[in-house]
mmCIF file of C-alpha atoms in Angstrom:
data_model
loop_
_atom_site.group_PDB
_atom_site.id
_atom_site.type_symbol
_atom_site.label_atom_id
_atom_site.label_comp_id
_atom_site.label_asym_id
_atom_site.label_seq_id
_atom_site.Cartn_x
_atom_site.Cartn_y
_atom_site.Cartn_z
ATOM 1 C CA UNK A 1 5.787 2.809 -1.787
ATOM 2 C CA UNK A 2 2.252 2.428 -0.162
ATOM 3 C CA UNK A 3 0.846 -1.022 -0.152
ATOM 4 C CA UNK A 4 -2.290 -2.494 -1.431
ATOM 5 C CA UNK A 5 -5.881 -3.630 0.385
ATOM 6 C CA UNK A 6 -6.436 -6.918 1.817
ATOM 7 C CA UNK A 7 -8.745 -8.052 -0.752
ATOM 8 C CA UNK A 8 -5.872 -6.985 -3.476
ATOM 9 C CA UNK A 9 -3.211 -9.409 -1.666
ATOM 10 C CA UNK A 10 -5.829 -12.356 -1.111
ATOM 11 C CA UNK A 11 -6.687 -12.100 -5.048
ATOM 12 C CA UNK A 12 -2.868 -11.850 -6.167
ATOM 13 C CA UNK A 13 -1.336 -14.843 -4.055
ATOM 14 C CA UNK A 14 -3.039 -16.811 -6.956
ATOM 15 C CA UNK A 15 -0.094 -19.221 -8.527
ATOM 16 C CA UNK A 16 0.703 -19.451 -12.404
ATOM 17 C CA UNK A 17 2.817 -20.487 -15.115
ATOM 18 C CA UNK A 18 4.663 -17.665 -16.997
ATOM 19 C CA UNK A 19 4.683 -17.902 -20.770
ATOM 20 C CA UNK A 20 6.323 -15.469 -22.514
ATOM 21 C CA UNK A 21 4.557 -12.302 -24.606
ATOM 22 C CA UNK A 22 7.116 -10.250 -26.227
ATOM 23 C CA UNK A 23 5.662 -8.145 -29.220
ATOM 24 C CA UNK A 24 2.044 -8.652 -30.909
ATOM 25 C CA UNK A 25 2.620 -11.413 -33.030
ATOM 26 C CA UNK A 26 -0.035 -13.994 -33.472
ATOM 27 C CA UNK A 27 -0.855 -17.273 -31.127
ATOM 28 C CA UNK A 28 -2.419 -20.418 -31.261
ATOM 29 C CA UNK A 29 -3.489 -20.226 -27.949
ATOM 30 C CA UNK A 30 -7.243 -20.778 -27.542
ATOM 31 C CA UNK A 31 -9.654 -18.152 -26.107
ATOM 32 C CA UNK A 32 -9.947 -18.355 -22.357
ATOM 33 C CA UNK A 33 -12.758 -21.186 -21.509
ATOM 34 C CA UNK A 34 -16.167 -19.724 -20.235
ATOM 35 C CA UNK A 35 -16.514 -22.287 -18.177
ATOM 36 C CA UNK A 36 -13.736 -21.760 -16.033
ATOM 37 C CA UNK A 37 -13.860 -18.294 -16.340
ATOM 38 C CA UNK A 38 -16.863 -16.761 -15.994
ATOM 39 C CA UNK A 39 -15.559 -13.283 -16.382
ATOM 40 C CA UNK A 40 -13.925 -12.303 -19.883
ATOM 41 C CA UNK A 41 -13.220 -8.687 -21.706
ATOM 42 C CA UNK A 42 -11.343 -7.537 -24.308
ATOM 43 C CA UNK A 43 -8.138 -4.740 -23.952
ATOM 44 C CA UNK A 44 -8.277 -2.202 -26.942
ATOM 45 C CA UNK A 45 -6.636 1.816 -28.059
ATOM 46 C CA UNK A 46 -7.009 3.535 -31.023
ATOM 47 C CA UNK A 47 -5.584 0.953 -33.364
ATOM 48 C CA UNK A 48 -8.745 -1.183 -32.816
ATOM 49 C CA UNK A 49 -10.931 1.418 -34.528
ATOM 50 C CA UNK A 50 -14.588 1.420 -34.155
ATOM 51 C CA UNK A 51 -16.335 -0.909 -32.067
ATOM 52 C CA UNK A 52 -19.340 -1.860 -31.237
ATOM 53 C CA UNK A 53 -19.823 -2.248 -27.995
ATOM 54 C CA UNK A 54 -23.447 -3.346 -27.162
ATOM 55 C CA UNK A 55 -22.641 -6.497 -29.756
ATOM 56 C CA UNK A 56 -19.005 -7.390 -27.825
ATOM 57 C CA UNK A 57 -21.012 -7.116 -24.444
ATOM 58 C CA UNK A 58 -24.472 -9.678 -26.170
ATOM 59 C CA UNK A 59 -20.988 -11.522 -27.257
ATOM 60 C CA UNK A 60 -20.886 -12.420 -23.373
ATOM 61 C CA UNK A 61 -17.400 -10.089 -22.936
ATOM 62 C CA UNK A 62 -18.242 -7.921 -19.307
ATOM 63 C CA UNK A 63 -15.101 -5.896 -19.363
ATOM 64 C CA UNK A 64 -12.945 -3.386 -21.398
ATOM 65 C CA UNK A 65 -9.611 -2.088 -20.343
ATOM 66 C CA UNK A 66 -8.608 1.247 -22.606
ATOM 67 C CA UNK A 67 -5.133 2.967 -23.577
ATOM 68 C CA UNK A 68 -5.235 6.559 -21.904
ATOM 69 C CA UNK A 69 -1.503 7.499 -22.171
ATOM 70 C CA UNK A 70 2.050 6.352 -22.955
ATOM 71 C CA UNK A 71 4.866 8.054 -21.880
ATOM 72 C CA UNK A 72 4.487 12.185 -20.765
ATOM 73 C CA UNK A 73 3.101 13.309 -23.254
ATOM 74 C CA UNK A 74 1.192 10.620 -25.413
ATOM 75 C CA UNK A 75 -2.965 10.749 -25.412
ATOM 76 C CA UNK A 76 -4.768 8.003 -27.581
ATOM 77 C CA UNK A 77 -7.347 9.605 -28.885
ATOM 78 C CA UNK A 78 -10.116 7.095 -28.901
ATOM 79 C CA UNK A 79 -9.588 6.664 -25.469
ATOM 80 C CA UNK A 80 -12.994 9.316 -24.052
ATOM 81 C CA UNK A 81 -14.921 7.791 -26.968
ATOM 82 C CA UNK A 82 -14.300 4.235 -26.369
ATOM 83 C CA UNK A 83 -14.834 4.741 -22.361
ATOM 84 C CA UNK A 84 -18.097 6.490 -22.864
ATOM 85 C CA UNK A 85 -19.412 3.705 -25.404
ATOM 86 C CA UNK A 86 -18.321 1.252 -23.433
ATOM 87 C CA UNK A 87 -20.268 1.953 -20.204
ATOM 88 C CA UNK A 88 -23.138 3.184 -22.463
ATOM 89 C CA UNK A 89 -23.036 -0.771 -23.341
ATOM 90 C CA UNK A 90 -22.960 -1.691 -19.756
ATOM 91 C CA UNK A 91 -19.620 -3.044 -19.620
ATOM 92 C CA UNK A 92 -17.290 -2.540 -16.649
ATOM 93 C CA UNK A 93 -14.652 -0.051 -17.616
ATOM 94 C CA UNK A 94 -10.737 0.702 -16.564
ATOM 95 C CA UNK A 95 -7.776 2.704 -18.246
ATOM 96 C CA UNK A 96 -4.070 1.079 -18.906
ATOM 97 C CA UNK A 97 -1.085 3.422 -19.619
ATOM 98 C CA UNK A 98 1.672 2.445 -21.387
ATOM 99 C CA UNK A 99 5.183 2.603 -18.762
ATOM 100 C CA UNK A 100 8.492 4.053 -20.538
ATOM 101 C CA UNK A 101 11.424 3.483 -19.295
ATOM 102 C CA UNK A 102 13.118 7.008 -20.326
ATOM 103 C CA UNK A 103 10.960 8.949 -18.500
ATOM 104 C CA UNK A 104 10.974 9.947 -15.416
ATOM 105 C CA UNK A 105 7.387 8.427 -13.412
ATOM 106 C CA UNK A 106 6.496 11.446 -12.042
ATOM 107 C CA UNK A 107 5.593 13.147 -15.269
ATOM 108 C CA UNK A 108 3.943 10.299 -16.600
ATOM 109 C CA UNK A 109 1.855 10.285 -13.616
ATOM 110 C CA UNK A 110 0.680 13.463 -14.591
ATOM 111 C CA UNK A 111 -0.269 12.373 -17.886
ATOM 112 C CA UNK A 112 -2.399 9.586 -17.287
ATOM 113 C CA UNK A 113 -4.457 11.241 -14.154
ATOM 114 C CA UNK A 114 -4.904 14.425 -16.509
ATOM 115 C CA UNK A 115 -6.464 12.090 -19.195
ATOM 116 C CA UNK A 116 -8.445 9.846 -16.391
ATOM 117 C CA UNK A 117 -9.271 12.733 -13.983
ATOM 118 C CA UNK A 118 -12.457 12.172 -12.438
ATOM 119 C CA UNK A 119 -14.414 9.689 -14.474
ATOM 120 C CA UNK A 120 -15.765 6.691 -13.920
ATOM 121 C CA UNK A 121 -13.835 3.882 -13.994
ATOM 122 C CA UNK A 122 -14.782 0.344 -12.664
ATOM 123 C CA UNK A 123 -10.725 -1.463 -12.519
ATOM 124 C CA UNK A 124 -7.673 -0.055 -11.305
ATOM 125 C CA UNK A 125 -5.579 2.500 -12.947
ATOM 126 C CA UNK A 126 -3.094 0.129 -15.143
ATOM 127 C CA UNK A 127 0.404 0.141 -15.831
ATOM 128 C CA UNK A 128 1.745 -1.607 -18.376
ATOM 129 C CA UNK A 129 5.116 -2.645 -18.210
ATOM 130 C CA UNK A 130 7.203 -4.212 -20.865
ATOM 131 C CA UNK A 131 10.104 -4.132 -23.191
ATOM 132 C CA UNK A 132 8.583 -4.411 -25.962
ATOM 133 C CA UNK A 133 9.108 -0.764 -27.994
ATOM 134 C CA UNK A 134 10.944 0.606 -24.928
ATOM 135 C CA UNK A 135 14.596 0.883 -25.091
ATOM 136 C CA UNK A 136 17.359 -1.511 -23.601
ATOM 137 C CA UNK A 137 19.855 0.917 -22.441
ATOM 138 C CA UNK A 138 17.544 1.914 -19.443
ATOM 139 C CA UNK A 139 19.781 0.136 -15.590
ATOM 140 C CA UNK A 140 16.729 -2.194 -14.353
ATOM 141 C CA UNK A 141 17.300 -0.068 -11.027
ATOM 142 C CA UNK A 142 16.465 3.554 -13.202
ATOM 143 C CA UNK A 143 13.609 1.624 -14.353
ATOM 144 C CA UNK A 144 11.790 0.689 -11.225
ATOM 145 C CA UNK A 145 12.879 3.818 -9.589
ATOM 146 C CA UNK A 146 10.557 5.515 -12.271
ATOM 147 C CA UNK A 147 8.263 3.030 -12.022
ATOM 148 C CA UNK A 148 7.607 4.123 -8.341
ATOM 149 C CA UNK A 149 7.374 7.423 -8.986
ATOM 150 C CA UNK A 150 4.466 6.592 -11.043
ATOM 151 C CA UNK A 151 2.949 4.120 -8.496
ATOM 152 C CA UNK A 152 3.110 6.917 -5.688
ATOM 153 C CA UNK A 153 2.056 9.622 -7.388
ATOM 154 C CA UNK A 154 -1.083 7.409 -8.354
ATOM 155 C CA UNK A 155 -1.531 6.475 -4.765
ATOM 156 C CA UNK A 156 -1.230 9.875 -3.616
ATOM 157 C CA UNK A 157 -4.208 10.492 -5.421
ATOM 158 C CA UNK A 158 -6.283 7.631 -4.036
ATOM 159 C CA UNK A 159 -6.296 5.285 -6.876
ATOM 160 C CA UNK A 160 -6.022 1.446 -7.046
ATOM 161 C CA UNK A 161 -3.051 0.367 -9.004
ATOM 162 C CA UNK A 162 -2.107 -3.110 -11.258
ATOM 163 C CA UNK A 163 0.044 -3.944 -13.348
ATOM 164 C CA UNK A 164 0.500 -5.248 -16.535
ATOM 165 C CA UNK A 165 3.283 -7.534 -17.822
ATOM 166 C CA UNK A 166 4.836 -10.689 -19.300
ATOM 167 C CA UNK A 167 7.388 -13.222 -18.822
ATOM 168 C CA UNK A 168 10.404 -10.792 -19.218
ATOM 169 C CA UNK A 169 8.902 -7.970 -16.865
ATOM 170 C CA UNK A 170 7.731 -10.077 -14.791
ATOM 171 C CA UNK A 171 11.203 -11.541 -13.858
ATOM 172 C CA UNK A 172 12.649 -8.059 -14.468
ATOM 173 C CA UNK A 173 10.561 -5.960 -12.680
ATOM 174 C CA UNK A 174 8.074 -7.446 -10.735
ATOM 175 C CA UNK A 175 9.298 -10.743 -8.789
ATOM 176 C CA UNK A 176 10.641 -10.429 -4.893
ATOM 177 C CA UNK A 177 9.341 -6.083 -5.836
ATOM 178 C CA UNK A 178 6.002 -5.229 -6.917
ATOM 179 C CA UNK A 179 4.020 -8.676 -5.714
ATOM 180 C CA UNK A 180 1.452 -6.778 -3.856
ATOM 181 C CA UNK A 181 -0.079 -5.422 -6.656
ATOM 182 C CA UNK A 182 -2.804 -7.165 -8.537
ATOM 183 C CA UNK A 183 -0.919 -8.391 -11.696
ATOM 184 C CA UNK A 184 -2.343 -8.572 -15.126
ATOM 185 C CA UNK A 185 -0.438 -11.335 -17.201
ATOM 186 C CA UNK A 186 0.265 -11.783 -20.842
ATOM 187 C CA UNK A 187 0.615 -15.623 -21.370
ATOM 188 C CA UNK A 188 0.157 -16.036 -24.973
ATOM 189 C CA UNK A 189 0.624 -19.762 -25.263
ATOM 190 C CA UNK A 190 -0.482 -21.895 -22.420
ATOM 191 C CA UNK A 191 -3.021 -21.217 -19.214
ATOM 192 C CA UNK A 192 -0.713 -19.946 -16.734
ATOM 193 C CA UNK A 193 -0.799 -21.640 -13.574
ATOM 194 C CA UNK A 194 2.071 -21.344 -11.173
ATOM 195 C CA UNK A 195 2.884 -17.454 -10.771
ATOM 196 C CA UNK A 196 0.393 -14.733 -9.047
ATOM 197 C CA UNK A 197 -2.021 -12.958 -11.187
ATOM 198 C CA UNK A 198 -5.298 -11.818 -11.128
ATOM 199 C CA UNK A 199 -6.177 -11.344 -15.188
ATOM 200 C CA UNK A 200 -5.209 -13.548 -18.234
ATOM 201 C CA UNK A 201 -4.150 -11.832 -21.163
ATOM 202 C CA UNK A 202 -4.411 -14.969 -23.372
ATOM 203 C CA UNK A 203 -4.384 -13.924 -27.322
ATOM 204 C CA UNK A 204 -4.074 -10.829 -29.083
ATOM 205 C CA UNK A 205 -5.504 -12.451 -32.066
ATOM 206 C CA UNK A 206 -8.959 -12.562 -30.749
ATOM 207 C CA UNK A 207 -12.182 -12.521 -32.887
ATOM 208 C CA UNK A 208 -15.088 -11.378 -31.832
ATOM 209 C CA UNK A 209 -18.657 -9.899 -33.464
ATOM 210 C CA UNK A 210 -18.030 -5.913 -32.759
ATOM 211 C CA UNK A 211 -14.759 -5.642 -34.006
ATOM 212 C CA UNK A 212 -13.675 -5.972 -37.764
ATOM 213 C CA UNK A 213 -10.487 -7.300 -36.471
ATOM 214 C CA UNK A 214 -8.202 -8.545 -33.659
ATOM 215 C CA UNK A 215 -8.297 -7.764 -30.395
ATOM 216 C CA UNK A 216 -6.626 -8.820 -26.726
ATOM 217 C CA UNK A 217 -9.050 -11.176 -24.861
ATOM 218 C CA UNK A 218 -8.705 -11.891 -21.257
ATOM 219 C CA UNK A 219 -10.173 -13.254 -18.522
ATOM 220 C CA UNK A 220 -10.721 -12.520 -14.538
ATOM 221 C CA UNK A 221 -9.137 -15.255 -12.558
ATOM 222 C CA UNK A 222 -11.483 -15.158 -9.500
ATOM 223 C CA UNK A 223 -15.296 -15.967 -8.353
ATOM 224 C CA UNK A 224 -18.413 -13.593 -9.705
ATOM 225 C CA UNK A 225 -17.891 -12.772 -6.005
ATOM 226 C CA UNK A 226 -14.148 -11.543 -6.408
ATOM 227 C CA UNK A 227 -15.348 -9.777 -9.216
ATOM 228 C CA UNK A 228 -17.739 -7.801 -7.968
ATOM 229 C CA UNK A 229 -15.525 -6.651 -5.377
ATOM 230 C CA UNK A 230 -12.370 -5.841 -7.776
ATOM 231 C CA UNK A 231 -14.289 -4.270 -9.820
ATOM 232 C CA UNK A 232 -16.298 -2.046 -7.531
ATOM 233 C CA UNK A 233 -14.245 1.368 -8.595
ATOM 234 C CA UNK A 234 -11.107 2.752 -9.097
ATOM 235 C CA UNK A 235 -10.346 4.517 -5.591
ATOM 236 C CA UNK A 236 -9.059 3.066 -2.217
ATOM 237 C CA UNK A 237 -10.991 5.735 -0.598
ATOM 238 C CA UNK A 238 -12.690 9.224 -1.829
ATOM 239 C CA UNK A 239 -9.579 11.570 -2.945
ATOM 240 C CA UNK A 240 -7.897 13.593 -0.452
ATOM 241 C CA UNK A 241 -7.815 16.677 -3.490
#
């Protein structure tokens, strides 16, 4: 599996506390403090309905990370809209898809690069990996073997990847494996602190003005500096093809 840049590594040695995120359920954990973190967006698909994003970006919120694709086959269909409104708002933009674990990487690969093609996107190309909805009977060792599938054929392409995750697929999937990669955690209770990550996924229970009801709010670990250069496109280089 190809590596990461420099700047990726330096940005994901950052240590944290792991608190677990299994399912959507609602938390008491408070939105992530402005003060410490100068750079917060929201995570959103279909289910979120209509937003508005000029008001969510005046609501100080820079960033939006979209569904594209779960699975092979899977296509949210808000996710053009919501991309286009959301840069038409000014906010920095990326694309999450959600990982299965019964099926194989490749094809899922395919899915998500024929729904992201060649648009504009500010953030990596996410993964999100979790067992939440996916099904237990899949070895750990199928798993990650399909998971980098996905991961290369990504790469191949010239994109950035990071993943997404929480206490469980962390320790499952990620730990002593996947390190290099910027990691997006869930931590729905406390601030993590003592694991590497890069964004906060702190509540899904969110509420903000643009939105007539929850939504995922999370914050970017690092300086304005950092931020600028994470989220300064979603190549390594110009692709190859």
């Amino acid at each position: 599996m190809k590596g990461v840049k420099a700047t990726y590594l330096l940005l994901a040695m950052l240590p944290l506390l792991l608190v677990s995120c299994s399912g959507k359920g609602k938390t008491t954990a408070p939105y992530p403090d402005p003060d410490r973190y100068a750079v917060r967006g929201i995570d959103i698909s279909a289910h979120n309905g209509e937003i508005d994003f000029p008001i969510v970006r005046e609501g100080g919120y820079e960033f939006v990370l979209i569904k594209a694709t779960e699975g092979a086959t899977f296509k949210d269909r808000r996710f053009i809209e919501n991309l286009r409104r959301a840069r038409e708002a000014g906010m920095k933009v990326g694309a999450y898809h959600f990982f299965r674990f019964d099926t194989p990487g490749y094809m899922q690969g395919l899915n998500f690069l024929n729904s992201v093609k060649s648009r504009q996107l500010d953030l990596p190309l996410v993964i999100d990996v979790e067992e939440w909805t996916n099904p237990n009977s899949q070895a750990t060792t199928l798993v990650l073997e399909r998971l980098g599938e996905m991961i290369d054929h990504l790469e191949s392409h010239g994109y950035r990847v990071m993943l997404y995750t929480n206490k469980n697929g962390f320790a499952r999937f990620i730990r002593d494996r996947l390190e290099g990669y910027p990691l997006w955690l869930c931590s729905l209770a406390i601030e993590p602190e003592h694991e590497r990550w890069v964004m906060w996924q702190a509540t899904h229970n969110g509420r903000i003005d643009g939105l007539s009801g929850p939504v995922d709010i999370n914050a970017f670990r690092g300086t304005r500096q950092e931020w600028e250069i994470f989220s300064s496109g979603c190549f390594h280089q110009p692709p190859t093809q």
